[in-house]
Short mmCIF file of C-alpha atoms and ligand atoms in Angstrom, two decimals:
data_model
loop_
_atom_site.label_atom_id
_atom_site.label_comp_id
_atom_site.label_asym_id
_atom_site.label_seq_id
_atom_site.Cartn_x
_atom_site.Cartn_y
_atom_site.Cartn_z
CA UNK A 1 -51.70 -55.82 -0.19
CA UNK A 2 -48.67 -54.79 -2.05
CA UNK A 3 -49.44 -50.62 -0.96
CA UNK A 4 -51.40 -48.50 0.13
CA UNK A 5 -52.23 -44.37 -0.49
CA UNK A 6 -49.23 -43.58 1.62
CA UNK A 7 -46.80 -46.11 -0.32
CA UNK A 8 -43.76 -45.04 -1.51
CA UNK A 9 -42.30 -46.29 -4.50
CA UNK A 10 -39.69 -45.02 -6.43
CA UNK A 11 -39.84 -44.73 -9.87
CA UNK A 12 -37.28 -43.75 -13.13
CA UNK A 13 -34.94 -41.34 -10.09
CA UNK A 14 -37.99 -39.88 -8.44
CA UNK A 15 -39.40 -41.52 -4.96
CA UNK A 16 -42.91 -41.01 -5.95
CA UNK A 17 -46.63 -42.17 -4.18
CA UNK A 18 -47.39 -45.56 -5.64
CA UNK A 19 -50.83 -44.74 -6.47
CA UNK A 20 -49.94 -41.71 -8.35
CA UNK A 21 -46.71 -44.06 -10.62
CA UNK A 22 -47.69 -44.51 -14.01
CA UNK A 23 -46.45 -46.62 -16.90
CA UNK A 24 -47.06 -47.03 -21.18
CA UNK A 25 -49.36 -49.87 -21.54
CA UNK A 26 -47.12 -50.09 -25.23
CA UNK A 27 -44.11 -51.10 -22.98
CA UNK A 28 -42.39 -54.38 -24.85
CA UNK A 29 -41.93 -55.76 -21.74
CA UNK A 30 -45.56 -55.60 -20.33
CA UNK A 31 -46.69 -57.46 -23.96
CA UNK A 32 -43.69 -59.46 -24.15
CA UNK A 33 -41.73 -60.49 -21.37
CA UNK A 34 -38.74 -58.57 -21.87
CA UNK A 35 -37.94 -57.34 -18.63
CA UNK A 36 -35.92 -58.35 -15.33
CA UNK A 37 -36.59 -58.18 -11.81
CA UNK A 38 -35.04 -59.43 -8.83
CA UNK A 39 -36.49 -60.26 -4.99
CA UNK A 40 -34.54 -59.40 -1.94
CA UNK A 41 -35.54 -59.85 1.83
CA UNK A 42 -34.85 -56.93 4.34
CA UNK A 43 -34.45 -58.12 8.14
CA UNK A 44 -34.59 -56.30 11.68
CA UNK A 45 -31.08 -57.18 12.63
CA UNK A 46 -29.65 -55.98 15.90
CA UNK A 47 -27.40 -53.88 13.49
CA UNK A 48 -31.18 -52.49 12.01
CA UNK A 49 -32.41 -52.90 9.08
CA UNK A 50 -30.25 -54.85 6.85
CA UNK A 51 -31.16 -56.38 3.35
CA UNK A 52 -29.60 -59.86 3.12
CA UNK A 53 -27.09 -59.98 0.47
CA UNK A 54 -28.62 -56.98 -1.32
CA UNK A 55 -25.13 -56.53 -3.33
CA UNK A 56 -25.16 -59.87 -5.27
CA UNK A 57 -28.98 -59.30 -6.01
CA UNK A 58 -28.41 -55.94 -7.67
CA UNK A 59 -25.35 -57.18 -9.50
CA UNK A 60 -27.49 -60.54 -10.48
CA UNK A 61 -30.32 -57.89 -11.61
CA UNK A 62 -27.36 -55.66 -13.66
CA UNK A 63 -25.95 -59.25 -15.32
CA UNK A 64 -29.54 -60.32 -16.33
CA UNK A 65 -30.46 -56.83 -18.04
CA UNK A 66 -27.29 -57.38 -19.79
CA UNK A 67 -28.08 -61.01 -21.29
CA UNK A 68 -31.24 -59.37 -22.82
CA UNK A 69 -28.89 -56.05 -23.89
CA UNK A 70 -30.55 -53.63 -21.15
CA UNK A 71 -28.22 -51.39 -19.66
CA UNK A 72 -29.41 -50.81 -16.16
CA UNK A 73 -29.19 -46.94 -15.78
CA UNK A 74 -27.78 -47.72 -11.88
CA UNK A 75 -24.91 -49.27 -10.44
CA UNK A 76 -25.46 -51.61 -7.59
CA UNK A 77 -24.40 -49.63 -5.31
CA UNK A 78 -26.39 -46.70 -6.50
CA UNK A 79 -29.69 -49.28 -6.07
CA UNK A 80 -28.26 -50.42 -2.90
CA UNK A 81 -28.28 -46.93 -1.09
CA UNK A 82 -31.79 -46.09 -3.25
CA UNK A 83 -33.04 -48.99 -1.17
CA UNK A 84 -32.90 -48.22 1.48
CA UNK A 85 -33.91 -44.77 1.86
CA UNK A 86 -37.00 -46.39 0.30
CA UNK A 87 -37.30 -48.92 3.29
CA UNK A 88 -36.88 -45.84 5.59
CA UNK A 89 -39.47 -43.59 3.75
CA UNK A 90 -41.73 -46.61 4.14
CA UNK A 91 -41.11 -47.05 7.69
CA UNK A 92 -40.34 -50.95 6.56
CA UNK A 93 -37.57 -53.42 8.43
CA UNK A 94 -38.80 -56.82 8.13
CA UNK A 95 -39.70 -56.35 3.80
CA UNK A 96 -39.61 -57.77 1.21
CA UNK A 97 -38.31 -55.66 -2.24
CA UNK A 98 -38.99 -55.95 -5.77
CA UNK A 99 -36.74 -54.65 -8.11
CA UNK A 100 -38.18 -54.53 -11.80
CA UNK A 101 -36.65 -53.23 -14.79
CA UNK A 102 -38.93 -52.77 -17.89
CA UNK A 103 -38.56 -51.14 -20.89
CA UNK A 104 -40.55 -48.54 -23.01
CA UNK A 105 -43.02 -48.52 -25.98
CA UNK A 106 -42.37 -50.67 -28.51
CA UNK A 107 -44.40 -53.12 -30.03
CA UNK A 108 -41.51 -55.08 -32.34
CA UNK A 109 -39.55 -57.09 -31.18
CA UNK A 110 -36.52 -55.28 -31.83
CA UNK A 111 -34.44 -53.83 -29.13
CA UNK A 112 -35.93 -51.07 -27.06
CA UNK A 113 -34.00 -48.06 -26.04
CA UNK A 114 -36.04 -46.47 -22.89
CA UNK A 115 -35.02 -48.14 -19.91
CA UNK A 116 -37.32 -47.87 -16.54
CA UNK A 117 -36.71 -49.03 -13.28
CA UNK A 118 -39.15 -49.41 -10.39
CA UNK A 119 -38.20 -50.68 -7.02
CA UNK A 120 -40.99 -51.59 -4.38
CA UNK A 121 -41.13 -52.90 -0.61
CA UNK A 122 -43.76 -54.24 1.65
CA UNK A 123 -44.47 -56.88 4.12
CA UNK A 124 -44.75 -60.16 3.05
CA UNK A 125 -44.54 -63.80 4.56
CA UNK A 126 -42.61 -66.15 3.76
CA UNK A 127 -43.74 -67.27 0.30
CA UNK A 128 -44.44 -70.68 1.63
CA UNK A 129 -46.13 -70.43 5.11
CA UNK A 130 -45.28 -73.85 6.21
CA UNK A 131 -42.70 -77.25 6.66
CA UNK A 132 -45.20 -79.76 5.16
CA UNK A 133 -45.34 -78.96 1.99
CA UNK A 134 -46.86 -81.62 -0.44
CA UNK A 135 -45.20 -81.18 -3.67
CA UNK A 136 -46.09 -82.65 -7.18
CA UNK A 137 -44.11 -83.69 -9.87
CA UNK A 138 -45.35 -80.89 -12.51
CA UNK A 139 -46.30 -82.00 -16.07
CA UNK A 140 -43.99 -78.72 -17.51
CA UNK A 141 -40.13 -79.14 -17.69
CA UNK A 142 -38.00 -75.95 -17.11
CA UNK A 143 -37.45 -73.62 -19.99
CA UNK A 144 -34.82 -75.27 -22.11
CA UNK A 145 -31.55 -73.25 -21.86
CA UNK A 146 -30.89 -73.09 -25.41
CA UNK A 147 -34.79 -71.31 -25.63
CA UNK A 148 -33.91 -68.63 -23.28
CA UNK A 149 -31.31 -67.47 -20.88
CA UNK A 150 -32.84 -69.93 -17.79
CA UNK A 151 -30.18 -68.82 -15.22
CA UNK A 152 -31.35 -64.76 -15.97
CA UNK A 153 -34.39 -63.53 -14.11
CA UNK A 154 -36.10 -62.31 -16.86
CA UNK A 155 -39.78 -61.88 -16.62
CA UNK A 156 -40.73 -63.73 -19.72
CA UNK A 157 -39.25 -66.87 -18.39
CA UNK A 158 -42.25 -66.89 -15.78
CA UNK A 159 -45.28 -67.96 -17.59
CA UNK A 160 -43.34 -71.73 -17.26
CA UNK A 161 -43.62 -71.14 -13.53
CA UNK A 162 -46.98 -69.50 -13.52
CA UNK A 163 -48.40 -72.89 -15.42
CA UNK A 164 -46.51 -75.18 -12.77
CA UNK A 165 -47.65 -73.55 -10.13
CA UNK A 166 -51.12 -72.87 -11.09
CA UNK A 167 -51.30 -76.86 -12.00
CA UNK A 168 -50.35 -77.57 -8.71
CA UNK A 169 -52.64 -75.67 -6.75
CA UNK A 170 -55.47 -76.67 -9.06
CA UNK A 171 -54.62 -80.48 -8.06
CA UNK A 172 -54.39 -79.66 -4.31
CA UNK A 173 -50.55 -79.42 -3.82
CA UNK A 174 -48.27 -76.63 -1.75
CA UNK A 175 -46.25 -76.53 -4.49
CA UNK A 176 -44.65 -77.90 -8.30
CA UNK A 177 -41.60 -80.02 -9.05
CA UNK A 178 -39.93 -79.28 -12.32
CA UNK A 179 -37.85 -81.39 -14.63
CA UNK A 180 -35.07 -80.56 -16.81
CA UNK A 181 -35.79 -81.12 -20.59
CA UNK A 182 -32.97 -84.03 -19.83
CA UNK A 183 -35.70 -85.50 -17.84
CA UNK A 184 -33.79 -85.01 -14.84
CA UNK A 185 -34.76 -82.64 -11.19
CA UNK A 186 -34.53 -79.20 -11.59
CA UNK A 187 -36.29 -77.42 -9.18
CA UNK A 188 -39.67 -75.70 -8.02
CA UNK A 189 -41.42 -72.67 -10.29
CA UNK A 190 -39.38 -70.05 -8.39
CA UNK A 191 -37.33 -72.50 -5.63
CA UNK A 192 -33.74 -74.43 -5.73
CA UNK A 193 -34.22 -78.10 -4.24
CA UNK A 194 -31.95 -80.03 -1.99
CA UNK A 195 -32.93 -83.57 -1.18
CA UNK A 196 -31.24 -85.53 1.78
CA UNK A 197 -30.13 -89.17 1.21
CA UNK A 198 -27.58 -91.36 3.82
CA UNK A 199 -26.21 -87.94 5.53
CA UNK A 200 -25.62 -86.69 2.06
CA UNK A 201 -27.59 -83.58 0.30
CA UNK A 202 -27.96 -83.52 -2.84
CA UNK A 203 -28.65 -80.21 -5.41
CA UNK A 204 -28.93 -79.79 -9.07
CA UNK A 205 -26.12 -78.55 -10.63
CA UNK A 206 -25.94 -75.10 -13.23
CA UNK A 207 -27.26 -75.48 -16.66
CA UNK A 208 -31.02 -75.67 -16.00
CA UNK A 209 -31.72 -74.21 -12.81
CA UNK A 210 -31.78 -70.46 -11.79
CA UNK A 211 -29.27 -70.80 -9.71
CA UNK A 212 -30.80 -68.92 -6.45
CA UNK A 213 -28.51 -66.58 -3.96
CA UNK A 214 -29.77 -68.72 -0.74
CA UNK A 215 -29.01 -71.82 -2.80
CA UNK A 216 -25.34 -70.11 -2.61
CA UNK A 217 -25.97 -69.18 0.98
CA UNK A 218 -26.81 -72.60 1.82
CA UNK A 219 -24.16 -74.32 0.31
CA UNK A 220 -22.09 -72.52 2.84
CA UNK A 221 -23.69 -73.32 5.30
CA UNK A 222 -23.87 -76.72 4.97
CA UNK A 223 -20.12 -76.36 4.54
CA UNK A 224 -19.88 -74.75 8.04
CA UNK A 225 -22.25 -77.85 9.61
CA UNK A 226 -19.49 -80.47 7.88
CA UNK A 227 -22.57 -81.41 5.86
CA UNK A 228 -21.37 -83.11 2.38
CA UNK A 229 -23.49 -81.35 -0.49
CA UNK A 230 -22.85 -82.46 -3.94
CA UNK A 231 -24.58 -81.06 -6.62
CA UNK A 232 -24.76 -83.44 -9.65
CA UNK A 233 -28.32 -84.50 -11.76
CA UNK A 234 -31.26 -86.84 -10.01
CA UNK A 235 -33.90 -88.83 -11.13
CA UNK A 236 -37.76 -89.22 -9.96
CA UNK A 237 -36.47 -92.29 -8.75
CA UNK A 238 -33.67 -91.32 -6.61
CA UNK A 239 -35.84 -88.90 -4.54
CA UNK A 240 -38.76 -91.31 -4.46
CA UNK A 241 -36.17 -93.22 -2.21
CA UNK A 242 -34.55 -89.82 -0.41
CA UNK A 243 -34.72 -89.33 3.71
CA UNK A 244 -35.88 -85.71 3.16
CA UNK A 245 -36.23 -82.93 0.67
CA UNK A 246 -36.30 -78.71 1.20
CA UNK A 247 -36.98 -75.74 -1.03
CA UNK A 248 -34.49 -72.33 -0.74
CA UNK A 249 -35.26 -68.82 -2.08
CA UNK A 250 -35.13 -65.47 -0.51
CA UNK A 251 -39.02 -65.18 -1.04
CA UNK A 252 -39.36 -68.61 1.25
CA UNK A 253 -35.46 -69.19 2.61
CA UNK A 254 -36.19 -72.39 3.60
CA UNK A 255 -39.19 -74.88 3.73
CA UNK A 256 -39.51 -78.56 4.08
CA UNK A 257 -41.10 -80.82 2.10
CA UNK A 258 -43.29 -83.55 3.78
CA UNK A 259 -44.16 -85.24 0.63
CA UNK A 260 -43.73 -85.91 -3.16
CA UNK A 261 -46.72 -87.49 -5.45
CA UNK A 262 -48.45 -88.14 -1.97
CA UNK A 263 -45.84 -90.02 -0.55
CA UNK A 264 -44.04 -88.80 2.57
CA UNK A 265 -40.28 -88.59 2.72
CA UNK A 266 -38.80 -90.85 5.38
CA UNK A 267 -37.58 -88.20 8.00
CA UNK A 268 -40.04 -85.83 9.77
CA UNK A 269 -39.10 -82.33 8.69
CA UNK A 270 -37.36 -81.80 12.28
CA UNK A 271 -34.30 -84.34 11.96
CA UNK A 272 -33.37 -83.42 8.26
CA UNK A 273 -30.51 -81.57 7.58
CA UNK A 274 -32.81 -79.15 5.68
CA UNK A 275 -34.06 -78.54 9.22
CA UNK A 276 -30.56 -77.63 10.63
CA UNK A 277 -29.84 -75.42 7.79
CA UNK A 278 -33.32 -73.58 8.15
CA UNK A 279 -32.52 -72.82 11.31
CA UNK A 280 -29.22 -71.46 10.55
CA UNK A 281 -30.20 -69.65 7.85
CA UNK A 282 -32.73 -67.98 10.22
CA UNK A 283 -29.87 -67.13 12.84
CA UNK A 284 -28.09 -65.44 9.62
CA UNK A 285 -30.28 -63.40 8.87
CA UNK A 286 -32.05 -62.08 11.98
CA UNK A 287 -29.41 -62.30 14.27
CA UNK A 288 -25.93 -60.60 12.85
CA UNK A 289 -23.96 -63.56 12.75
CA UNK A 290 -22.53 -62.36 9.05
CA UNK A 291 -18.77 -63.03 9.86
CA UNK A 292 -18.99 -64.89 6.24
CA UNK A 293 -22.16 -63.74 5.12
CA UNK A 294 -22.71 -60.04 3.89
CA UNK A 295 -25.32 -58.27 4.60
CA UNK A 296 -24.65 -55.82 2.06
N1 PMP B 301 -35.55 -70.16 -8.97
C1 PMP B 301 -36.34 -69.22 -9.49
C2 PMP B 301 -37.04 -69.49 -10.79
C3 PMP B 301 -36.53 -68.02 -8.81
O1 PMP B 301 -37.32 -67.07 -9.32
C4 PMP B 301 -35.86 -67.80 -7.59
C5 PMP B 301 -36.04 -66.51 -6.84
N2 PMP B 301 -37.32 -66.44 -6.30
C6 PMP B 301 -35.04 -68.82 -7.08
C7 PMP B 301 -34.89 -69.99 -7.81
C8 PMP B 301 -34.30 -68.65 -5.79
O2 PMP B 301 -33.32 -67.66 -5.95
P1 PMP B 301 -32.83 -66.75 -4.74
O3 PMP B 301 -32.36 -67.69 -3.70
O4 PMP B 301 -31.73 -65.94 -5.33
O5 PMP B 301 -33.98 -65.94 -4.28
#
């Protein structure tokens, strides 16, 4: 799914076959967790190929090495231009890529000098393949900020949204809701959440939440639509009595939510506001409207 025999990957400054790429099963990271990665979504644009905001993902990939004390042996613009060459030795436009930086044999937990990166591509659907998404309220609670660094993608931090996720499916939901350790909304295993109440949405603010690039993205254009968006801390209860409710990340930009603990939101999916902005967001990134919106 991921590759095939003629897959490209590239790997530590070579672009090398992905089935021939090998690794050190002693690598701290792989027994660990102490690695980062990113996702980013490539488009066919009428400009061509363009990865949406592929700048701020390398620099938020660069920032979260750093929080663990991994210097990334690339600037972003170096990973920016290795990108796509990678896209065009794949023949890929519509991709998604997967950025992962990893680190070498060591089985303390000390830090680890050898740094590796590996970036891959392939096609892949939008992570949720549908608007009606029944979500649960999950039994886990975000990683506590003061456990980890939460806003950091570090791989480690995953297992938490592995578990939610997992629990989830197991009970025959789309997808998890996660609380803070406050007890308050945070988000979904690897989501932001907006909920829509009176013409107003509503988002999470910083502190528990990774805060997501197409969160960011959103935000603006909800600003554009004269949509109010405040971001301040919700309860179970408020969104038990929301209009409407969406997820946004680059893997699934932007999916509505039909119901939470089996029961539906008020508004069908079509006359939210999530809807406008999924539709936007769409236009944005297909169609070269990027006046405010860099591609790269
Ligand atoms: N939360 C988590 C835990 C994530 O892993 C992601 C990325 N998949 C997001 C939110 C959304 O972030 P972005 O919009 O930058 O993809």
């Amino acid at each position: 799914m991921y590759y095939t025999k003629k897959t490209i990957v590239f790997h530590n400054g070579n672009f090398v076959k992905a089935t021939e790429a090998k690794t050190d099963l002693f690598s701290q990271t792989l027994h660990y967790g102490s690695g980062v990665f990113d996702g980013i979504r490539a488009y066919e644009t009428v400009a061509g190929t363009q990865a949406f905001k592929i700048r701020e993902h390398y620099e938020r990939l660069i920032k979260s090495s750093a929080r663990i004390h991994i210097k990334v042996p690339y600037t972003a613009e170096e990973l920016v231009n290795i990108t796509y060459r990678l896209l065009e030795d794949n023949k890929l436009d519509n991709a998604y890529i997967r950025p992962l930086v990893y680190l070498g044999p060591n089985m303390r937990l000390t830090k680890t000098n050898e740094v590796n990166i590996f970036i891959s591509a392939w096609k892949w659907p939008r992570y949720q393949l549908n608007d009606q998404l029944d979500v649960m309220l999950s039994s886990f609670q975000r990683p506590n900020p003061k456990a980890s660094y939460v806003d950091a993608k570090i791989t480690g931090n995953y297992i938490n949204s592995i578990l939610a996720t997992q629990e989830a499916k197991l009970k025959g939901f789309d997808e998890a809701l996660l609380l803070d350790s406050g007890g308050f909304i945070a988000q979904s295993p690897g989501d932001n959440f907006f909920m829509e109440k009176d013409g107003v949405l509503f988002t999470p603010p910083e502190g528990h939440i990774l805060p997501g690039i197409t969160r960011k993205t959103i935000k603006q254009l909800a600003k554009e639509l004269d949509f109010e968006v405040v971001e301040r801390l919700f309860t179970v209860q408020e969104l038990e009595a929301a209009d409407g409710a969406f997820f946004t990340g680059t893997a699934t930009e932007v999916a509505g939510i039909k119901s939470f603990n089996h029961q539906a939101f008020k508004k069908k999916w079509e006359d939210t506001m999530g809807y406008q902005l999924f539709t936007k967001y769409k236009q944005i990134v297909t169609h070269g409207e990027y006046d405010s919106y860099s591609i790269i």
